[in-house]
Coordinates of C-alpha atoms in Angstrom, one line a residue:
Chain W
X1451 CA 0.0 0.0 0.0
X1452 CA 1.9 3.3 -0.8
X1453 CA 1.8 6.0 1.8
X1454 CA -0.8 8.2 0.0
X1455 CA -3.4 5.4 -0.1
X1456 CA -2.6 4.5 3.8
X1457 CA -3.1 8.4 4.6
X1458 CA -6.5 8.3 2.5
X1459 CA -7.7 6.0 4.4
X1460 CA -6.9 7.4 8.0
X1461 CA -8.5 10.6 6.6
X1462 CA -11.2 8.6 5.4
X1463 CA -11.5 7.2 9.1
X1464 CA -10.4 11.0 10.5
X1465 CA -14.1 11.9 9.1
X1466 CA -16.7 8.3 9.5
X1467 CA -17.7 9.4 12.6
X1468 CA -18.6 13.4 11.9
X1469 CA -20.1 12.0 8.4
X1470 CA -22.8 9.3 10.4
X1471 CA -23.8 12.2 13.1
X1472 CA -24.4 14.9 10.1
X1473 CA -26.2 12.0 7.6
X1474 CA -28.1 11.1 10.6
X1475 CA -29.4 14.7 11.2
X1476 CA -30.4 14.8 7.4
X1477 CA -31.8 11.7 7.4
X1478 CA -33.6 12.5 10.1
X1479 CA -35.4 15.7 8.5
X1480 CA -35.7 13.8 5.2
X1481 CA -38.1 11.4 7.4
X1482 CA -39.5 14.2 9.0
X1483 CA -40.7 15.6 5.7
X1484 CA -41.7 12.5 4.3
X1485 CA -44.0 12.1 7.2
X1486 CA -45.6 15.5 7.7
X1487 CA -46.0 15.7 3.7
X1488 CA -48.1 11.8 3.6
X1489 CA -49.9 13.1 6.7
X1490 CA -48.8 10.9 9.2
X1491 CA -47.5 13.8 11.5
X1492 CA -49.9 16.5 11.8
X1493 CA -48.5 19.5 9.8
X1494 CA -50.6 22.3 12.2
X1495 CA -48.1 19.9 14.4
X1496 CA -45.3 19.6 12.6
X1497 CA -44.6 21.6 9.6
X1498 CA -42.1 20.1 7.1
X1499 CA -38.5 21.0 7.7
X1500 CA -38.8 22.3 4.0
X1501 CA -40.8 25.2 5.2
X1502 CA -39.3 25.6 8.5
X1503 CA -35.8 26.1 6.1
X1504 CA -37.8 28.3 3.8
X1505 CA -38.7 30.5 6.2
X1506 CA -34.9 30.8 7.9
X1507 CA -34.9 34.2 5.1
X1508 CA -38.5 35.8 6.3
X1509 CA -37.9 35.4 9.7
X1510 CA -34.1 37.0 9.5
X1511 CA -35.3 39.8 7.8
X1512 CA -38.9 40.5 9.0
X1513 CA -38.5 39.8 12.5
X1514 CA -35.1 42.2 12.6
X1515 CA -33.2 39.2 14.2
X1516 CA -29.5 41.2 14.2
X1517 CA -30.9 43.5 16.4
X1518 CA -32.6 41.2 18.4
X1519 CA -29.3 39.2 18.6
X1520 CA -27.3 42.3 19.1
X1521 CA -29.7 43.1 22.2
X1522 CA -29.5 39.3 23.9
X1523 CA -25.6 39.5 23.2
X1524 CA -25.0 43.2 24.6
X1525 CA -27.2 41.8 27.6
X1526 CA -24.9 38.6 28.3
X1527 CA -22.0 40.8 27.9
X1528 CA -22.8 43.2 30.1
X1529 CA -23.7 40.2 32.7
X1530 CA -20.3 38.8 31.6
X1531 CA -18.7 42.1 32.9
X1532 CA -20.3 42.3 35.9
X1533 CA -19.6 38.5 36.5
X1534 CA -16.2 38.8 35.9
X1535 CA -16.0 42.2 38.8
X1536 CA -18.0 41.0 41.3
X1537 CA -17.5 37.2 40.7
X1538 CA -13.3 37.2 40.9
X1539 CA -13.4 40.1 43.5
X1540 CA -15.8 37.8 45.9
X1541 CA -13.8 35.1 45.5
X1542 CA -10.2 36.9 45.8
X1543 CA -11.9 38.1 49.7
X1544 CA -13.2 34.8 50.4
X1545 CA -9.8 33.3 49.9
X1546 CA -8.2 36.2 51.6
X1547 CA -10.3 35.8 54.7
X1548 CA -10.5 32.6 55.5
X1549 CA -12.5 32.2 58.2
X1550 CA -15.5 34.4 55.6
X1551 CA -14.8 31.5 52.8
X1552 CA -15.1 28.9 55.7
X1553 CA -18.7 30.2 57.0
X1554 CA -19.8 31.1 53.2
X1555 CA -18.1 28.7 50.9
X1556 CA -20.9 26.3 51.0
X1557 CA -23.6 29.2 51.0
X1558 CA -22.8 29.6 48.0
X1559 CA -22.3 25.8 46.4
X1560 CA -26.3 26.0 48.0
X1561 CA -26.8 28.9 46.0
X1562 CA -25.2 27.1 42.8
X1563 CA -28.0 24.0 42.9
X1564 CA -31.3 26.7 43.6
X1565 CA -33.3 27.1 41.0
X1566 CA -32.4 31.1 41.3
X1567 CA -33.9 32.3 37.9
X1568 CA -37.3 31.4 39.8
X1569 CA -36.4 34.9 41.0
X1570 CA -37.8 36.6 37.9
X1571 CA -40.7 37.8 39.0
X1572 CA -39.2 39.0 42.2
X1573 CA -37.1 40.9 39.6
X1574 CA -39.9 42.5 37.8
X1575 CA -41.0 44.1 40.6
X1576 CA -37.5 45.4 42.0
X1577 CA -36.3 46.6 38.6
X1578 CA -39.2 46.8 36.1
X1579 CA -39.7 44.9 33.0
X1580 CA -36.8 46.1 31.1
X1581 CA -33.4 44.8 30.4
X1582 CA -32.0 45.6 33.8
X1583 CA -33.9 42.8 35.1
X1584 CA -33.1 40.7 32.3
X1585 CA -29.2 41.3 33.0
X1586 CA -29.4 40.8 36.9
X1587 CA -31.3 37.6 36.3
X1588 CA -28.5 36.3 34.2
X1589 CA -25.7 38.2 36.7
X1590 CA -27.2 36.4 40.0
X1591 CA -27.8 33.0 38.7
X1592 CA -24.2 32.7 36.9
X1593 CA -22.4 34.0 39.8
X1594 CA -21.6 31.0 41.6
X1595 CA -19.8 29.3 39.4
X1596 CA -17.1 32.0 39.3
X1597 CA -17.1 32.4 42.5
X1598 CA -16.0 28.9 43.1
X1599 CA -14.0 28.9 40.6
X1600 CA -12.0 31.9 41.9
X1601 CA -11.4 30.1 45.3
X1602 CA -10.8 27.0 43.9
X1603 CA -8.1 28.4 41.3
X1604 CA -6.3 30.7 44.2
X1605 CA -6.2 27.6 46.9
X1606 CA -4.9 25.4 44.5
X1607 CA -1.6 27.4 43.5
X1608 CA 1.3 25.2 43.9
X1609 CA 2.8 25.6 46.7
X1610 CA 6.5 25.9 45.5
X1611 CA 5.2 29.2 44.0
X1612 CA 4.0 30.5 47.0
X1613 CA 7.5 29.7 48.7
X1614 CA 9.3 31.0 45.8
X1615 CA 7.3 34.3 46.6
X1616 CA 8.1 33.8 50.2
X1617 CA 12.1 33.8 49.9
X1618 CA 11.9 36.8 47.2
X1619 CA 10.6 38.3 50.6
X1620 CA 7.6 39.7 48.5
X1621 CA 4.7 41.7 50.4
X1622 CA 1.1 40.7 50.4
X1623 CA 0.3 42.3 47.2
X1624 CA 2.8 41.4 45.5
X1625 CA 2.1 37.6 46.1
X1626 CA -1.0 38.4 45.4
X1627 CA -0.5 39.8 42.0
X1628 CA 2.9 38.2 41.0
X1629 CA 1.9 34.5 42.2
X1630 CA -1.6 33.7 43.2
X1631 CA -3.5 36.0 40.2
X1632 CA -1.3 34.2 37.6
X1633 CA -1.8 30.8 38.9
X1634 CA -5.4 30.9 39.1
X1635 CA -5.8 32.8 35.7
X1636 CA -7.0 29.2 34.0
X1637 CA -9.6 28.3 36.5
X1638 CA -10.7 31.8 36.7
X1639 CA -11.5 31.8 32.6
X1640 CA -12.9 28.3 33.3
X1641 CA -15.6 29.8 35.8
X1642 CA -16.3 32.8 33.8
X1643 CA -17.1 30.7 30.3
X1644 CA -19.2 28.8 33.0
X1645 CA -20.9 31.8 34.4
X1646 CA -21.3 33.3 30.8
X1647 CA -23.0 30.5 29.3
X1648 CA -25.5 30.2 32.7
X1649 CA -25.6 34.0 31.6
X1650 CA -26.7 32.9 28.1
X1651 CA -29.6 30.2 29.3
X1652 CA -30.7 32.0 31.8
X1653 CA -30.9 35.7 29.8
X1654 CA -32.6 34.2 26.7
X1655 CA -35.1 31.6 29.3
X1656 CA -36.1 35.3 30.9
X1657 CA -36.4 37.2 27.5
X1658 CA -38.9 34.3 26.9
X1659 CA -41.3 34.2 29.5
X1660 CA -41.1 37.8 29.9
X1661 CA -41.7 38.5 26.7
X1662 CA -39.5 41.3 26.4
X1663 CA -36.3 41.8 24.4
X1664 CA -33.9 40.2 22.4
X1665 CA -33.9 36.7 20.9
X1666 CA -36.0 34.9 23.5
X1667 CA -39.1 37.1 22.9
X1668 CA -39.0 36.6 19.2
X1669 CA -39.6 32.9 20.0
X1670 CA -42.5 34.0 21.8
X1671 CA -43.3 36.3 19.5
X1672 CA -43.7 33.9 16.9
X1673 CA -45.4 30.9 18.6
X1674 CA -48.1 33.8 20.0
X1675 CA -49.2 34.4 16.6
X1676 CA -48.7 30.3 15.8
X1677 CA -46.6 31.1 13.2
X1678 CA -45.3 27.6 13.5
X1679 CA -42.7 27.3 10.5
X1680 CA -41.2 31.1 12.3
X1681 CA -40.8 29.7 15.3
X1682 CA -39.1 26.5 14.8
X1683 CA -37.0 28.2 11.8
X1684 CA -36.3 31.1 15.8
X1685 CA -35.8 28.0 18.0
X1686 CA -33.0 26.6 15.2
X1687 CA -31.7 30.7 15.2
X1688 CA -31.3 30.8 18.9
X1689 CA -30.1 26.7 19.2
X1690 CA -27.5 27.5 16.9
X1691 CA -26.0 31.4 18.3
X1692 CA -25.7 29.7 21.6
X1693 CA -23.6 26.8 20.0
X1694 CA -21.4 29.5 18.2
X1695 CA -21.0 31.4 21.4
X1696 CA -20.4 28.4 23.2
X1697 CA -17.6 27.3 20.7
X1698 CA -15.9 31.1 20.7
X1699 CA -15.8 31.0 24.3
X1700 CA -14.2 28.3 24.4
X1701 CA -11.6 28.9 21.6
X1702 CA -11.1 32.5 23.7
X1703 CA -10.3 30.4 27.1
X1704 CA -7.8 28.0 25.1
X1705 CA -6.5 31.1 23.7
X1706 CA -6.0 32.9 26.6
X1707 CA -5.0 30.2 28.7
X1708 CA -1.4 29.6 29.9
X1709 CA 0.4 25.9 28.7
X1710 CA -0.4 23.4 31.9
Chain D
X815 CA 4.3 12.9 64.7
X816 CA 1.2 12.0 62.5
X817 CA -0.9 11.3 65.7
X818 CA 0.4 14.1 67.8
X819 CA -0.7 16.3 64.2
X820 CA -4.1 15.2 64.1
X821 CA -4.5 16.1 67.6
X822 CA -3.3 19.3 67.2
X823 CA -5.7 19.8 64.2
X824 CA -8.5 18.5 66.3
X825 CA -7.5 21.0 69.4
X826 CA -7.8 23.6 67.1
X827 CA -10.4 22.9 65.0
X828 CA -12.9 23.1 67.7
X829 CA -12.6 26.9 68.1
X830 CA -12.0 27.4 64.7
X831 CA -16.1 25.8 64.3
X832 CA -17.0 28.2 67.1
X833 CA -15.9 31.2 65.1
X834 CA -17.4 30.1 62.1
X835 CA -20.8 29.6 63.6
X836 CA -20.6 32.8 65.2
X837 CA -19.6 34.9 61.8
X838 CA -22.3 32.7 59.9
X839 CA -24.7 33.9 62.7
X840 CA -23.3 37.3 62.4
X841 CA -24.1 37.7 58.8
X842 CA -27.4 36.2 58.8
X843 CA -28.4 38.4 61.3
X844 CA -26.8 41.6 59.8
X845 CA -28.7 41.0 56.7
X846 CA -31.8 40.2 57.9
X847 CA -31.5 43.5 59.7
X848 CA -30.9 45.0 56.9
X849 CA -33.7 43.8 55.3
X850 CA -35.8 45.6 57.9
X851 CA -34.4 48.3 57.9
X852 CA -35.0 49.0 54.3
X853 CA -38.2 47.8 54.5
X854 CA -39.3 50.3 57.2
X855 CA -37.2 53.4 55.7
X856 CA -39.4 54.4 53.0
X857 CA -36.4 54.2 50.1
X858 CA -37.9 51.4 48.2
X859 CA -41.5 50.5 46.7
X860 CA -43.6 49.5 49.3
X861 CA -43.4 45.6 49.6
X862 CA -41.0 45.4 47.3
X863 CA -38.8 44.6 50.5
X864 CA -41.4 43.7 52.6
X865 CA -41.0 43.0 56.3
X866 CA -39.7 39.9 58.1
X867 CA -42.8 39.5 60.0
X868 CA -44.9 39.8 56.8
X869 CA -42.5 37.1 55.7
X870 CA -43.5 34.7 58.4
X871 CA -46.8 35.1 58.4
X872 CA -47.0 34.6 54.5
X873 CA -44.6 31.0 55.5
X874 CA -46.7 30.1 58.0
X875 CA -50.1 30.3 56.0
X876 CA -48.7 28.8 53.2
X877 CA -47.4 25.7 55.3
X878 CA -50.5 25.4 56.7
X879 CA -52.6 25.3 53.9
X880 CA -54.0 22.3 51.8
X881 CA -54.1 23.6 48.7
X882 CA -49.7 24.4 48.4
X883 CA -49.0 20.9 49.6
X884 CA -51.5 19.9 46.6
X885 CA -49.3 22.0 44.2
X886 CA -46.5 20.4 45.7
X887 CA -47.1 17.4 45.0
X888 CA -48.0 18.3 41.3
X889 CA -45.0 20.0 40.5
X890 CA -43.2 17.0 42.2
X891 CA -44.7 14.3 40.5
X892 CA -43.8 16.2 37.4
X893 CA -40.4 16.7 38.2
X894 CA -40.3 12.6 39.5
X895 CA -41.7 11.9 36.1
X896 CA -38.9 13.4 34.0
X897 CA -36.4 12.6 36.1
X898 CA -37.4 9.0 35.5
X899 CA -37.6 9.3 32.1
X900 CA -35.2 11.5 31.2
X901 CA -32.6 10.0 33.5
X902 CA -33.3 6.3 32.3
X903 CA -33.1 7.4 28.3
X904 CA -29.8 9.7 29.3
X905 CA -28.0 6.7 31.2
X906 CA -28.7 4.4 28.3
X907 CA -27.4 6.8 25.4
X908 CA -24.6 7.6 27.8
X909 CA -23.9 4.0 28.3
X910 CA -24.1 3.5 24.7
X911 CA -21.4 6.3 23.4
X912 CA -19.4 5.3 26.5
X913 CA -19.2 1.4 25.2
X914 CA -18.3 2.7 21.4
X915 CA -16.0 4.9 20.3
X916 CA -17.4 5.7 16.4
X917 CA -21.0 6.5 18.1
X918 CA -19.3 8.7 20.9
X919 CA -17.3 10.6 18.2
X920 CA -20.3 10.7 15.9
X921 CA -23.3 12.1 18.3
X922 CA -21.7 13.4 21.7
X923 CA -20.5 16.6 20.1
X924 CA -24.4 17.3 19.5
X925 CA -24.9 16.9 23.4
X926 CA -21.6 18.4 23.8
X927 CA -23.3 21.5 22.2
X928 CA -26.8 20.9 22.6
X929 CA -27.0 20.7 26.3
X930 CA -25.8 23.8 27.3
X931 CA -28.8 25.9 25.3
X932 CA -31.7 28.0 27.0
X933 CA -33.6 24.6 26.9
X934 CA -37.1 26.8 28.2
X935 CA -37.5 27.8 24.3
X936 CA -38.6 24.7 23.3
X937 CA -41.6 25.2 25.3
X938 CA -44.0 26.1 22.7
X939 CA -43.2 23.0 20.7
X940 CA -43.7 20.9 23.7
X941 CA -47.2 22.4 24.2
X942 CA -48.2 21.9 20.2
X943 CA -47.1 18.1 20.9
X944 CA -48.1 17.5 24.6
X945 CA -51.0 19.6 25.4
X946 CA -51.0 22.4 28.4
X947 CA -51.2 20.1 30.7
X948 CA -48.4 18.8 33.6
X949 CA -47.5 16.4 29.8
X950 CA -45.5 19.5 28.3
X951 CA -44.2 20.2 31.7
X952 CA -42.6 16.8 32.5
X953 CA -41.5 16.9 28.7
X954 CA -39.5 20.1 28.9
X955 CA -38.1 18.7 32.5
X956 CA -37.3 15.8 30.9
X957 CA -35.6 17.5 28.0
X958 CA -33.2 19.4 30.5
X959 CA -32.7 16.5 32.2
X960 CA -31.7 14.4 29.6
X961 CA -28.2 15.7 28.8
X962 CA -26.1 16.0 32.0
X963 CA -27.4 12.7 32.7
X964 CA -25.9 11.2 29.1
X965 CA -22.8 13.2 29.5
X966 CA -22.0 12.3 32.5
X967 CA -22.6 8.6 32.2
X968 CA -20.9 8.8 28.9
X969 CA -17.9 10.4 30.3
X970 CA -17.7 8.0 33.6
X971 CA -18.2 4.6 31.4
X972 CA -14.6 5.9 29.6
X973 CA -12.9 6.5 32.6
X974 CA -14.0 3.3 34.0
X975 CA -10.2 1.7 35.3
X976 CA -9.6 -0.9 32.9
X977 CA -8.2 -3.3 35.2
X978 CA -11.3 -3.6 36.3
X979 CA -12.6 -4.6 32.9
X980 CA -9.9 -6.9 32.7
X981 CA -10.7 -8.6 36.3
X982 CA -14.1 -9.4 34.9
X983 CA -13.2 -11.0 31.5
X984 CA -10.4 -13.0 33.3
X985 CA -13.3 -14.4 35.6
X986 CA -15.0 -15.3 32.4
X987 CA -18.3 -13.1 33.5
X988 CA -20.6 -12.9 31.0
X989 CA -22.4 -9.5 29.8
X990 CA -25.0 -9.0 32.3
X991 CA -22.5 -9.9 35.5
X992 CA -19.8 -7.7 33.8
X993 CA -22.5 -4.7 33.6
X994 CA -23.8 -5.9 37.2
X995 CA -20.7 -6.7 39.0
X996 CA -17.8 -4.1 37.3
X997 CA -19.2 -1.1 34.8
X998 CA -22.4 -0.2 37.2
X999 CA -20.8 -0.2 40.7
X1000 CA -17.5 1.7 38.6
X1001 CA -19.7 4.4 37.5
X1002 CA -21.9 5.0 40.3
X1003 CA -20.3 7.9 41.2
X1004 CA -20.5 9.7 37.6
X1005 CA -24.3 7.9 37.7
X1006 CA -25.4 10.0 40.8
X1007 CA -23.0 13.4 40.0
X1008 CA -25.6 13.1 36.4
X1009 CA -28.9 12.9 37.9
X1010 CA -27.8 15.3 40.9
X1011 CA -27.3 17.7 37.7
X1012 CA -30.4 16.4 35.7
X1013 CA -32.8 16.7 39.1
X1014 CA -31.4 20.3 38.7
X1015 CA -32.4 21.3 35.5
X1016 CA -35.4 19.4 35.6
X1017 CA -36.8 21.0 38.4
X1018 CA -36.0 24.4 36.8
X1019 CA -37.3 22.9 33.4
X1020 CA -41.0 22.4 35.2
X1021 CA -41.1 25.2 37.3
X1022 CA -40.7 27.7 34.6
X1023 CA -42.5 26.2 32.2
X1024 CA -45.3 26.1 35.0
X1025 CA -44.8 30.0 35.3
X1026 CA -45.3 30.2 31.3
X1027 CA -48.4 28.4 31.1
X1028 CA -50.3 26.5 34.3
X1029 CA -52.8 26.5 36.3
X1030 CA -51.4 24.2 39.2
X1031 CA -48.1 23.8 40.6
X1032 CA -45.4 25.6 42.5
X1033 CA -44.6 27.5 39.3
X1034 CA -47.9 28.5 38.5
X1035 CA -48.4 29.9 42.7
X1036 CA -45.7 32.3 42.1
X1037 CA -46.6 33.8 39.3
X1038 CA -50.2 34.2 40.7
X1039 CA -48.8 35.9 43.9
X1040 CA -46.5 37.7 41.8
X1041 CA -49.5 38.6 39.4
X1042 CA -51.6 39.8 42.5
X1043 CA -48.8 41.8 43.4
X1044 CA -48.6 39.5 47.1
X1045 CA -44.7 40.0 47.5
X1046 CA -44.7 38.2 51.1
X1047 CA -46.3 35.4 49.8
X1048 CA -43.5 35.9 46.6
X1049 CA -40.7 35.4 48.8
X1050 CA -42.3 32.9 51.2
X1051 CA -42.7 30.7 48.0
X1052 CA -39.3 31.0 47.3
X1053 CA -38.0 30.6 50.3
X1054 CA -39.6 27.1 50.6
X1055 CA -38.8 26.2 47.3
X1056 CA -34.8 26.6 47.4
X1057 CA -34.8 24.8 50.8
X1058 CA -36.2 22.1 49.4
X1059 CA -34.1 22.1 46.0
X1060 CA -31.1 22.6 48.0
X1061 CA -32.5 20.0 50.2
X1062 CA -33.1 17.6 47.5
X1063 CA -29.9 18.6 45.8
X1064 CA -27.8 17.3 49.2
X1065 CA -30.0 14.3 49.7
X1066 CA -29.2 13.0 46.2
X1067 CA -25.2 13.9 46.5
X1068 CA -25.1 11.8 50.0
X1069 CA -27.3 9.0 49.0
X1070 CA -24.6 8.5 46.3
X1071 CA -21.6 8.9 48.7
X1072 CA -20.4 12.2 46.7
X1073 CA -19.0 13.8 50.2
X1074 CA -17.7 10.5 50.3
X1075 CA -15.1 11.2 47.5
X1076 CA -14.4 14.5 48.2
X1077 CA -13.4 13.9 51.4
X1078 CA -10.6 11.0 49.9

């Protein structure tokens, strides 16, 4: 076999798997169509995937989904920024007094499994139905995991780095920002792609049921008027802008991140 | 020395408890009289910080009233039901892309992907297929729930220690004693970390989707004392509900003997 044909072949191999999940998918919607168009699934249901990809262009344009998408993302990053001040400055004091991250610590591993965004109408009434609630809900409910995060990246510094700080006879701060900061830079970004993407589910969830803003009320939006090919073609929109952000985010934290 | 260390730890430790308590106590009570203080001064809406005593009497009515445990129970049995059925179907596609390689590498990067989204949009479908009853409630919980569980197992099934494996076919077990006697005791751990996760979203699956569009459940209470504008009986509602998801949240991490690893 000459080495061309063998590396063929490993591409060929390199590719089976992604090739099965996508023909699935489209084998999937070729069914889908097949079925809704003989009549065995309810159209008024179901529509076709043809129309529900017909309508990708109607919905873009009528329903002004950049700006919608502008508003949810200006929303999540403005909960981003807020997460990443109050998030990585609560945990920097927790781990700074520890006797506060002793009695609070698992306050707020609690806080992490409640069901906080249940909170939205309690926000409604504090801040109005505008974005600011919106942005709070997604602030509050993503701020545990950076907390945690924070802590858990600061205590686990290796401890030869803290003594090499020691005999260079630095002061607090300087551990602080010469050492510790550094060390727990990768857990940090871990905790705030964490907290950005409970930012993401919880903003667009809100926009939904409040019916107010950006991405998550044109699914409403849509299904209100049982415009039923518009809102799958929405629900597709919004499924796949939180994969994209999920996959930059993560590209950004590899990126930024320090070699292991 | 390592005896004479742990009683040294232990000497100090019991102080070291004391002064936690005390700060806890500190803080809980410097915020709760915080929270009266605002609620008497006049700076905010009134009731949007209502007072602590309005607070307990709203707690104590709704504990003692029929009709919440009622609700309870709905929006329990719903979140029971999709747990079951979303935690069954996620541990036996996780089970299944654990065991195969090609299947992992063709599908998991769709629940890689997938299971992070806002999954509260698919609502509206849910209702077209399952009516507005608790059906499209337990479907969207058991949606949510679906994912962590399969990634989770997934990911635990390929860690599995393969000397373990490699007891078992040396003992000659056949399929069902190797899944019985090495890969489920192996992945309990991952097992219960998934549906700790899954109960998590699930319950937050049902309870909104009980806020959307309901009339019974927890879910549907709130957003009828928030629609009345009853802010004590708001925040008595919530109150109850994150004790018990916390609750439940605990009881599910020590049933599976998660403090148990931690602690290791």
């Amino acid at each position: 076999m000459t080495a061309s044909a063998r590396s063929q072949r490993s591409a060929a191999r390199d590719y089976a798997p992604a090739v099965t999940g996508f023909g699935m998918l489209v084998a999937f919607l070729l069914l889908m169509e097949l079925l809704v168009q003989t009549g065995l699934v309810n159209r008024f249901i179901v529509p076709p995937p043809s129309e529900i990809i017909a309508s990708f262009g109607r919905v873009i344009v009528e329903e002004h989904v950049f700006s919608r998408f502008v508003l949810t993302l200006t929303e999540c990053l403005t909960a981003g920024v807020m997460l990443t001040i109050f998030g990585v400055a609560g945990g920097v004091i927790m781990h700074r007094f520890q006797l506060l991250q002793q009695a609070c610590e698992t306050w707020v591993a609690a806080m992490a499994s409640a069901p906080i965004v249940l909170m939205y109408p309690l926000f409604l009434v504090i801040f109005g139905r505008n974005s600011w609630t919106i942005i709070m809900m997604g602030f509050i409910s993503a701020l545990p995991p950076v907390i945690l995060k924070t802590i858990e990246g600061i205590s686990g510094t290796r401890r030869v780095l803290v003594n090499v700080g020691r005999s260079f006879n630095l002061t607090g701060q300087q551990q602080f920002w010469k050492i510790l900061f550094p060390a727990a830079l990768p857990n940090i970004f871990v905790g705030i792609r964490l907290g950005l993407i409970f930012a993401l589910i919880n903003i667009v969830g809100v926009e939904f049921l409040i019916n107010y803003g950006g991405l998550g009320q044109l699914i409403n939006d849509l299904a209100e008027r049982y415009d039923l090919p518009g809102t799958y073609a929405a629900i597709c929109f919004v499924i796949l802008v939180s994969v994209l952000f999920f996959m930059t985010l993560e590209k950004i934290e590899r990126w930024l991140r320090p070699i292991d | 020395m390592a005896e004479t260390d742990r009683l040294r730890k232990a000497a100090l430790s019991v102080p070291m408890i004391n002064q936690v308590t005390l700060l806890r106590v500190a803080i809980i009570l410097s915020l709760l009289a915080i929270w009266e203080f605002l609620s008497h001064s006049g700076w905010l809406y009134r009731d949007v910080v209502p007072s602590l005593l309005s607070i307990g009497h709203a707690l104590l009515g709704l504990l003692s009233s029929p009709s919440y445990y009622f609700n309870l129970g709905v929006t329990a049995a719903e979140v029971a039901t999709a747990l079951a059925i979303g935690g069954a179907s996620g541990i036996a596609f996780g089970v299944v892309l654990g065991a195969n390689r090609f299947l992992a590498r063709a599908y998991e990067p769709y629940l890689y992907y997938l299971g992070p989204t806002p999954k509260i949009i698919f609502f509206p479908i849910l209702i077209m297929w399952f009516g507005v009853g608790p059906e499209s409630k337990i479907a969207l919980g058991t949606l949510s729930c679906f994912f962590p569980v399969a990634l989770s197992v997934a990911a635990g099934m390929r860690a599995i220690d393969k000397v373990l494996i490699r007891v078992g076919i040396s003992f000659r077990a056949n399929p069902w004693q190797m899944a019985m006697k090495i890969y489920l005791p192996a992945m309990r751990h991952p097992i219960i970390n998934g549906i700790r996760l899954g109960l998590g979203v699930a319950l937050i699956g049902t309870l909104l989707a009980e806020t959307k569009l309901s009339n019974k459940g927890i879910g549907f209470l709130i957003i009828q004392a928030y629609s009345i504008f009853d802010m004590p009986r708001t925040y008595a509602m919530l109150i109850v509900l994150f004790v018990l998801a916390i609750g439940a949240n605990g009881l599910v991490g020590r049933l599976g003997g998660l403090h148990g690893i931690k602690q290791q």
